[in-house]
Amino acid sequence: MNLLNDAWIPVIRRGTPKRVLIRPYEITEGIDVDPFCSIDAKRPDFKSSYLQFLIGIIQTVMTPQDEVEWVRLFCKPPSKEQLFHSMQKDQRYFDLIGDEISFMQEPNLNAGRKPIANLLIESPGENTLEQNTDHFVKRDRVKGMCEACTAASLYTLNANAPAGGAGIRTSLRGGGPLTVAIIPDGYNAAYDTLWHLVWLNVLISKDLERTNCTLSLQDSAAKFPWAGDIRISK
């Protein structure tokens, strides 16, 4: 499974409220006729993570250079084909199980096998299981996951994992980070789509650099941390 080339993001269209899975580059498909209007995840944490993923990949592959370009793409979204071509140069970093690089995974960690349920952010930690104190969130609730849910779990855990000794490392964004997203106001239906929700949260180049993002870095691990050796804070 490749997270850029395979359909795994659950969404619904405005006029056809039936849940479908799309590829990231299909976010603007049919936007002038029956646009995708929202993410339809079964878990609230997954819903937030799908949105963060879409914002992140769009920010990475097509950062607008200035306000003029940002406004142009807000008013006239890119086609599915344009998004596809923008994403293809980075598709090798988004294999769920890759030969060399696997999405959000570190191949060289010295750790044993663990149940797949451990990818769910609320799963009891090692100490809780050893002390037999998993009173509220029980062990062994989940025995398996489909590829799409596995990918969503991986992203959710890596982006939002809290600190606190649950047998996992603190997330890339720190312990239990707060996420704030700008949303369309809903007054103009033409701009109340999933694309516009994502694009409202994409920064132009100079604003992105103000977040301590060094755009001149060429190393793939600077954009995709799992493409390089894991960095551990000590």
PDB file of C-alpha atoms in Angstrom:
ATOM      1  CA  MET A   1       0.000   0.000   0.000  1.00  0.00           C
ATOM      2  CA  ASN A   2       1.225   3.493  -0.860  1.00  0.00           C
ATOM      3  CA  LEU A   3      -0.389   6.401   0.965  1.00  0.00           C
ATOM      4  CA  LEU A   4      -0.149   8.710  -2.040  1.00  0.00           C
ATOM      5  CA  ASN A   5      -1.229   6.266  -4.737  1.00  0.00           C
ATOM      6  CA  ASP A   6      -3.876   4.138  -3.000  1.00  0.00           C
ATOM      7  CA  ALA A   7      -7.353   5.087  -1.795  1.00  0.00           C
ATOM      8  CA  TRP A   8      -7.474   5.158   2.019  1.00  0.00           C
ATOM      9  CA  ILE A   9      -8.864   8.528   3.143  1.00  0.00           C
ATOM     10  CA  PRO A  10     -12.611   8.317   3.996  1.00  0.00           C
ATOM     11  CA  VAL A  11     -14.642  11.258   2.729  1.00  0.00           C
ATOM     12  CA  ILE A  12     -18.165  12.208   1.690  1.00  0.00           C
ATOM     13  CA  ARG A  13     -19.418  14.426  -1.120  1.00  0.00           C
ATOM     14  CA  ARG A  14     -21.804  17.298  -0.520  1.00  0.00           C
ATOM     15  CA  GLY A  15     -24.629  15.930  -2.674  1.00  0.00           C
ATOM     16  CA  THR A  16     -23.986  12.220  -2.206  1.00  0.00           C
ATOM     17  CA  PRO A  17     -23.530  11.477   1.490  1.00  0.00           C
ATOM     18  CA  LYS A  18     -22.001   8.065   0.907  1.00  0.00           C
ATOM     19  CA  ARG A  19     -18.638   7.266   2.450  1.00  0.00           C
ATOM     20  CA  VAL A  20     -15.893   6.604  -0.107  1.00  0.00           C
ATOM     21  CA  LEU A  21     -12.130   6.189   0.078  1.00  0.00           C
ATOM     22  CA  ILE A  22      -9.968   8.497  -2.003  1.00  0.00           C
ATOM     23  CA  ARG A  23      -6.302   8.997  -2.829  1.00  0.00           C
ATOM     24  CA  PRO A  24      -4.807  12.272  -1.555  1.00  0.00           C
ATOM     25  CA  TYR A  25      -4.501  13.689  -5.072  1.00  0.00           C
ATOM     26  CA  GLU A  26      -8.229  13.114  -5.694  1.00  0.00           C
ATOM     27  CA  ILE A  27      -9.255  15.730  -3.124  1.00  0.00           C
ATOM     28  CA  THR A  28     -10.353  18.181  -5.860  1.00  0.00           C
ATOM     29  CA  GLU A  29     -12.101  15.627  -8.086  1.00  0.00           C
ATOM     30  CA  GLY A  30     -15.536  16.928  -9.109  1.00  0.00           C
ATOM     31  CA  ILE A  31     -15.062  20.103  -7.088  1.00  0.00           C
ATOM     32  CA  ASP A  32     -17.203  22.181  -9.481  1.00  0.00           C
ATOM     33  CA  VAL A  33     -20.053  19.651  -9.577  1.00  0.00           C
ATOM     34  CA  ASP A  34     -20.240  17.625  -6.366  1.00  0.00           C
ATOM     35  CA  PRO A  35     -17.185  18.332  -4.196  1.00  0.00           C
ATOM     36  CA  PHE A  36     -15.830  16.327  -1.319  1.00  0.00           C
ATOM     37  CA  CYS A  37     -16.940  18.297   1.716  1.00  0.00           C
ATOM     38  CA  SER A  38     -15.639  16.484   4.786  1.00  0.00           C
ATOM     39  CA  ILE A  39     -13.632  13.605   6.205  1.00  0.00           C
ATOM     40  CA  ASP A  40     -15.763  10.723   7.456  1.00  0.00           C
ATOM     41  CA  ALA A  41     -13.568   8.822   9.913  1.00  0.00           C
ATOM     42  CA  LYS A  42     -15.058   6.530  12.541  1.00  0.00           C
ATOM     43  CA  ARG A  43     -12.673   7.779  15.238  1.00  0.00           C
ATOM     44  CA  PRO A  44     -12.241  11.474  16.146  1.00  0.00           C
ATOM     45  CA  ASP A  45      -8.459  11.120  16.444  1.00  0.00           C
ATOM     46  CA  PHE A  46      -8.301   9.567  12.971  1.00  0.00           C
ATOM     47  CA  LYS A  47     -10.419  12.395  11.557  1.00  0.00           C
ATOM     48  CA  SER A  48      -7.948  14.955  12.863  1.00  0.00           C
ATOM     49  CA  SER A  49      -5.015  12.913  11.580  1.00  0.00           C
ATOM     50  CA  TYR A  50      -6.425  12.534   8.066  1.00  0.00           C
ATOM     51  CA  LEU A  51      -6.783  16.314   7.919  1.00  0.00           C
ATOM     52  CA  GLN A  52      -3.272  16.866   9.273  1.00  0.00           C
ATOM     53  CA  PHE A  53      -1.904  14.403   6.727  1.00  0.00           C
ATOM     54  CA  LEU A  54      -3.616  16.168   3.826  1.00  0.00           C
ATOM     55  CA  ILE A  55      -2.444  19.582   5.015  1.00  0.00           C
ATOM     56  CA  GLY A  56       1.077  18.253   5.464  1.00  0.00           C
ATOM     57  CA  ILE A  57       1.400  16.626   2.056  1.00  0.00           C
ATOM     58  CA  ILE A  58      -0.132  19.591   0.210  1.00  0.00           C
ATOM     59  CA  GLN A  59       2.146  21.969   2.126  1.00  0.00           C
ATOM     60  CA  THR A  60       5.147  19.820   1.228  1.00  0.00           C
ATOM     61  CA  VAL A  61       4.550  19.336  -2.482  1.00  0.00           C
ATOM     62  CA  MET A  62       3.059  22.710  -3.456  1.00  0.00           C
ATOM     63  CA  THR A  63       3.950  25.440  -0.983  1.00  0.00           C
ATOM     64  CA  PRO A  64       2.700  28.718  -2.517  1.00  0.00           C
ATOM     65  CA  GLN A  65       5.436  31.286  -3.048  1.00  0.00           C
ATOM     66  CA  ASP A  66       3.350  34.314  -2.100  1.00  0.00           C
ATOM     67  CA  GLU A  67      -0.148  35.591  -1.303  1.00  0.00           C
ATOM     68  CA  VAL A  68      -1.015  35.940  -4.986  1.00  0.00           C
ATOM     69  CA  GLU A  69      -0.377  32.260  -5.678  1.00  0.00           C
ATOM     70  CA  TRP A  70      -2.196  31.260  -2.495  1.00  0.00           C
ATOM     71  CA  VAL A  71      -5.309  33.222  -3.498  1.00  0.00           C
ATOM     72  CA  ARG A  72      -5.156  31.863  -7.056  1.00  0.00           C
ATOM     73  CA  LEU A  73      -5.163  28.250  -5.869  1.00  0.00           C
ATOM     74  CA  PHE A  74      -7.875  28.993  -3.322  1.00  0.00           C
ATOM     75  CA  CYS A  75     -10.151  30.427  -6.016  1.00  0.00           C
ATOM     76  CA  LYS A  76      -9.146  27.953  -8.737  1.00  0.00           C
ATOM     77  CA  PRO A  77      -8.040  24.672  -7.132  1.00  0.00           C
ATOM     78  CA  PRO A  78      -5.535  22.446  -8.939  1.00  0.00           C
ATOM     79  CA  SER A  79      -6.859  19.505 -10.918  1.00  0.00           C
ATOM     80  CA  LYS A  80      -6.532  15.920  -9.814  1.00  0.00           C
ATOM     81  CA  GLU A  81      -3.859  15.455 -12.485  1.00  0.00           C
ATOM     82  CA  GLN A  82      -1.835  18.433 -11.245  1.00  0.00           C
ATOM     83  CA  LEU A  83      -1.917  17.137  -7.691  1.00  0.00           C
ATOM     84  CA  PHE A  84      -0.936  13.661  -8.867  1.00  0.00           C
ATOM     85  CA  HIS A  85       2.163  14.947 -10.657  1.00  0.00           C
ATOM     86  CA  SER A  86       3.109  17.138  -7.686  1.00  0.00           C
ATOM     87  CA  MET A  87       3.059  14.158  -5.336  1.00  0.00           C
ATOM     88  CA  GLN A  88       4.786  11.535  -7.453  1.00  0.00           C
ATOM     89  CA  LYS A  89       8.361  12.636  -6.789  1.00  0.00           C
ATOM     90  CA  ASP A  90       7.876  11.816  -3.099  1.00  0.00           C
ATOM     91  CA  GLN A  91       5.791   8.661  -3.384  1.00  0.00           C
ATOM     92  CA  ARG A  92       8.683   6.353  -2.358  1.00  0.00           C
ATOM     93  CA  TYR A  93       8.486   7.746   1.187  1.00  0.00           C
ATOM     94  CA  PHE A  94       4.865   6.706   1.605  1.00  0.00           C
ATOM     95  CA  ASP A  95       4.936   2.933   1.248  1.00  0.00           C
ATOM     96  CA  LEU A  96       3.253   1.384   4.268  1.00  0.00           C
ATOM     97  CA  ILE A  97       5.635  -1.569   3.949  1.00  0.00           C
ATOM     98  CA  GLY A  98       8.589  -0.566   1.788  1.00  0.00           C
ATOM     99  CA  ASP A  99      11.764  -2.331   0.722  1.00  0.00           C
ATOM    100  CA  GLU A 100      13.956   0.453   2.120  1.00  0.00           C
ATOM    101  CA  ILE A 101      11.703   3.155   3.572  1.00  0.00           C
ATOM    102  CA  SER A 102       8.377   2.581   5.318  1.00  0.00           C
ATOM    103  CA  PHE A 103       6.013   5.404   6.231  1.00  0.00           C
ATOM    104  CA  MET A 104       6.487   6.651   9.802  1.00  0.00           C
ATOM    105  CA  GLN A 105       8.581   3.608  10.745  1.00  0.00           C
ATOM    106  CA  GLU A 106      12.165   3.168  11.959  1.00  0.00           C
ATOM    107  CA  PRO A 107      13.657  -0.121  10.685  1.00  0.00           C
ATOM    108  CA  ASN A 108      16.685  -0.213  12.998  1.00  0.00           C
ATOM    109  CA  LEU A 109      15.130   0.072  16.440  1.00  0.00           C
ATOM    110  CA  ASN A 110      16.013  -2.726  18.833  1.00  0.00           C
ATOM    111  CA  ALA A 111      12.528  -3.668  20.001  1.00  0.00           C
ATOM    112  CA  GLY A 112      10.435  -6.803  20.150  1.00  0.00           C
ATOM    113  CA  ARG A 113       7.130  -7.540  18.475  1.00  0.00           C
ATOM    114  CA  LYS A 114       4.016  -5.985  19.949  1.00  0.00           C
ATOM    115  CA  PRO A 115       0.275  -6.293  19.247  1.00  0.00           C
ATOM    116  CA  ILE A 116      -1.054  -4.037  16.510  1.00  0.00           C
ATOM    117  CA  ALA A 117      -3.511  -2.599  19.044  1.00  0.00           C
ATOM    118  CA  ASN A 118      -0.532  -0.734  20.530  1.00  0.00           C
ATOM    119  CA  LEU A 119      -0.750   1.660  17.586  1.00  0.00           C
ATOM    120  CA  LEU A 120      -4.018   3.008  18.995  1.00  0.00           C
ATOM    121  CA  ILE A 121      -3.233   5.991  21.145  1.00  0.00           C
ATOM    122  CA  GLU A 122      -5.480   4.964  24.058  1.00  0.00           C
ATOM    123  CA  SER A 123      -4.126   1.407  24.379  1.00  0.00           C
ATOM    124  CA  PRO A 124      -2.809   0.506  27.847  1.00  0.00           C
ATOM    125  CA  GLY A 125       0.968   0.708  28.250  1.00  0.00           C
ATOM    126  CA  GLU A 126       3.413  -1.960  29.334  1.00  0.00           C
ATOM    127  CA  ASN A 127       3.343  -1.046  33.019  1.00  0.00           C
ATOM    128  CA  THR A 128      -0.465  -1.003  33.051  1.00  0.00           C
ATOM    129  CA  LEU A 129      -0.551  -4.494  31.594  1.00  0.00           C
ATOM    130  CA  GLU A 130       2.092  -5.813  33.991  1.00  0.00           C
ATOM    131  CA  GLN A 131       0.177  -4.412  36.972  1.00  0.00           C
ATOM    132  CA  ASN A 132      -3.120  -5.712  35.578  1.00  0.00           C
ATOM    133  CA  THR A 133      -4.704  -2.278  35.961  1.00  0.00           C
ATOM    134  CA  ASP A 134      -6.301  -1.917  32.522  1.00  0.00           C
ATOM    135  CA  HIS A 135      -9.714  -1.339  34.083  1.00  0.00           C
ATOM    136  CA  PHE A 136     -11.197   1.177  31.644  1.00  0.00           C
ATOM    137  CA  VAL A 137      -9.439   0.555  28.336  1.00  0.00           C
ATOM    138  CA  LYS A 138      -8.976  -3.193  28.139  1.00  0.00           C
ATOM    139  CA  ARG A 139      -6.172  -5.098  26.481  1.00  0.00           C
ATOM    140  CA  ASP A 140      -6.794  -7.256  23.408  1.00  0.00           C
ATOM    141  CA  ARG A 141      -9.734  -5.147  22.191  1.00  0.00           C
ATOM    142  CA  VAL A 142      -8.274  -5.046  18.685  1.00  0.00           C
ATOM    143  CA  LYS A 143      -6.781  -8.141  17.083  1.00  0.00           C
ATOM    144  CA  GLY A 144      -6.140  -6.790  13.605  1.00  0.00           C
ATOM    145  CA  MET A 145      -6.490  -3.772  11.319  1.00  0.00           C
ATOM    146  CA  CYS A 146      -6.870  -3.160   7.621  1.00  0.00           C
ATOM    147  CA  GLU A 147      -4.037  -1.352   5.851  1.00  0.00           C
ATOM    148  CA  ALA A 148      -5.904   1.973   5.807  1.00  0.00           C
ATOM    149  CA  CYS A 149      -6.551   1.881   9.562  1.00  0.00           C
ATOM    150  CA  THR A 150      -2.960   0.816  10.201  1.00  0.00           C
ATOM    151  CA  ALA A 151      -1.703   3.839   8.260  1.00  0.00           C
ATOM    152  CA  ALA A 152      -4.075   6.153  10.138  1.00  0.00           C
ATOM    153  CA  SER A 153      -2.971   4.665  13.470  1.00  0.00           C
ATOM    154  CA  LEU A 154       0.705   5.083  12.604  1.00  0.00           C
ATOM    155  CA  TYR A 155       0.246   8.734  11.736  1.00  0.00           C
ATOM    156  CA  THR A 156      -1.964   9.453  14.750  1.00  0.00           C
ATOM    157  CA  LEU A 157       0.502   7.906  17.181  1.00  0.00           C
ATOM    158  CA  ASN A 158       3.583   9.547  15.667  1.00  0.00           C
ATOM    159  CA  ALA A 159       1.939  12.976  15.534  1.00  0.00           C
ATOM    160  CA  ASN A 160       0.073  12.968  18.844  1.00  0.00           C
ATOM    161  CA  ALA A 161       1.574  10.426  21.261  1.00  0.00           C
ATOM    162  CA  PRO A 162       1.768  11.744  24.830  1.00  0.00           C
ATOM    163  CA  ALA A 163       4.751  11.445  27.125  1.00  0.00           C
ATOM    164  CA  GLY A 164       4.361   9.193  30.120  1.00  0.00           C
ATOM    165  CA  GLY A 165       5.890   5.743  29.883  1.00  0.00           C
ATOM    166  CA  ALA A 166       3.312   3.851  27.838  1.00  0.00           C
ATOM    167  CA  GLY A 167       6.047   1.995  25.958  1.00  0.00           C
ATOM    168  CA  ILE A 168       6.107   4.505  23.107  1.00  0.00           C
ATOM    169  CA  ARG A 169       8.198   7.560  22.318  1.00  0.00           C
ATOM    170  CA  THR A 170       6.741  11.041  22.617  1.00  0.00           C
ATOM    171  CA  SER A 171       5.344  12.286  19.315  1.00  0.00           C
ATOM    172  CA  LEU A 172       7.200  14.336  16.713  1.00  0.00           C
ATOM    173  CA  ARG A 173       5.185  17.356  17.861  1.00  0.00           C
ATOM    174  CA  GLY A 174       5.768  16.873  21.575  1.00  0.00           C
ATOM    175  CA  GLY A 175       3.599  15.258  24.209  1.00  0.00           C
ATOM    176  CA  GLY A 176      -0.109  15.393  23.394  1.00  0.00           C
ATOM    177  CA  PRO A 177       0.099  18.506  21.188  1.00  0.00           C
ATOM    178  CA  LEU A 178      -2.833  20.847  20.638  1.00  0.00           C
ATOM    179  CA  THR A 179      -4.002  21.057  17.025  1.00  0.00           C
ATOM    180  CA  VAL A 180      -5.874  24.085  15.686  1.00  0.00           C
ATOM    181  CA  ALA A 181      -7.260  24.239  12.149  1.00  0.00           C
ATOM    182  CA  ILE A 182      -8.816  27.127  10.235  1.00  0.00           C
ATOM    183  CA  ILE A 183     -12.163  26.129   8.722  1.00  0.00           C
ATOM    184  CA  PRO A 184     -14.310  27.728   5.991  1.00  0.00           C
ATOM    185  CA  ASP A 185     -17.044  30.008   7.333  1.00  0.00           C
ATOM    186  CA  GLY A 186     -19.734  28.254   5.283  1.00  0.00           C
ATOM    187  CA  TYR A 187     -21.209  31.424   3.778  1.00  0.00           C
ATOM    188  CA  ASN A 188     -20.067  30.591   0.249  1.00  0.00           C
ATOM    189  CA  ALA A 189     -20.757  26.995  -0.754  1.00  0.00           C
ATOM    190  CA  ALA A 190     -18.211  27.154  -3.575  1.00  0.00           C
ATOM    191  CA  TYR A 191     -15.444  27.597  -1.011  1.00  0.00           C
ATOM    192  CA  ASP A 192     -16.843  25.226   1.612  1.00  0.00           C
ATOM    193  CA  THR A 193     -15.107  22.061   0.390  1.00  0.00           C
ATOM    194  CA  LEU A 194     -12.465  19.698   1.686  1.00  0.00           C
ATOM    195  CA  TRP A 195      -9.883  21.311  -0.599  1.00  0.00           C
ATOM    196  CA  HIS A 196     -10.585  24.759   0.843  1.00  0.00           C
ATOM    197  CA  LEU A 197     -10.445  23.395   4.389  1.00  0.00           C
ATOM    198  CA  VAL A 198      -6.987  21.995   3.660  1.00  0.00           C
ATOM    199  CA  TRP A 199      -5.746  25.014   1.703  1.00  0.00           C
ATOM    200  CA  LEU A 200      -6.778  27.478   4.426  1.00  0.00           C
ATOM    201  CA  ASN A 201      -4.147  25.793   6.606  1.00  0.00           C
ATOM    202  CA  VAL A 202      -1.320  25.853   4.046  1.00  0.00           C
ATOM    203  CA  LEU A 203       1.295  28.577   4.549  1.00  0.00           C
ATOM    204  CA  ILE A 204       3.112  30.647   1.952  1.00  0.00           C
ATOM    205  CA  SER A 205       6.915  30.280   1.838  1.00  0.00           C
ATOM    206  CA  LYS A 206       7.891  33.232   4.026  1.00  0.00           C
ATOM    207  CA  ASP A 207       5.367  32.288   6.716  1.00  0.00           C
ATOM    208  CA  LEU A 208       6.527  28.675   6.634  1.00  0.00           C
ATOM    209  CA  GLU A 209      10.124  29.786   7.234  1.00  0.00           C
ATOM    210  CA  ARG A 210       8.974  31.716  10.300  1.00  0.00           C
ATOM    211  CA  THR A 211       8.059  28.376  11.885  1.00  0.00           C
ATOM    212  CA  ASN A 212      11.780  27.412  11.856  1.00  0.00           C
ATOM    213  CA  CYS A 213      11.292  25.418   8.670  1.00  0.00           C
ATOM    214  CA  THR A 214      14.467  25.682   6.572  1.00  0.00           C
ATOM    215  CA  LEU A 215      13.212  25.383   3.006  1.00  0.00           C
ATOM    216  CA  SER A 216      16.729  25.189   1.556  1.00  0.00           C
ATOM    217  CA  LEU A 217      17.467  21.794   3.126  1.00  0.00           C
ATOM    218  CA  GLN A 218      17.730  19.139   0.419  1.00  0.00           C
ATOM    219  CA  ASP A 219      18.108  15.998   2.542  1.00  0.00           C
ATOM    220  CA  SER A 220      14.979  13.845   2.279  1.00  0.00           C
ATOM    221  CA  ALA A 221      15.052  13.229   6.038  1.00  0.00           C
ATOM    222  CA  ALA A 222      14.566  16.969   6.572  1.00  0.00           C
ATOM    223  CA  LYS A 223      11.101  16.627   5.029  1.00  0.00           C
ATOM    224  CA  PHE A 224      10.348  13.037   5.987  1.00  0.00           C
ATOM    225  CA  PRO A 225      12.012  12.098   9.312  1.00  0.00           C
ATOM    226  CA  TRP A 226      11.451   8.382   8.767  1.00  0.00           C
ATOM    227  CA  ALA A 227      13.709   8.539   5.694  1.00  0.00           C
ATOM    228  CA  GLY A 228      16.758   8.942   7.965  1.00  0.00           C
ATOM    229  CA  ASP A 229      18.053   7.650  11.274  1.00  0.00           C
ATOM    230  CA  ILE A 230      15.838   8.297  14.242  1.00  0.00           C
ATOM    231  CA  ARG A 231      16.835  11.231  16.428  1.00  0.00           C
ATOM    232  CA  ILE A 232      16.390  10.681  20.152  1.00  0.00           C
ATOM    233  CA  SER A 233      16.318  13.469  22.729  1.00  0.00           C
ATOM    234  CA  LYS A 234      18.429  12.662  25.775  1.00  0.00           C
TER     235      LYS A 234
END
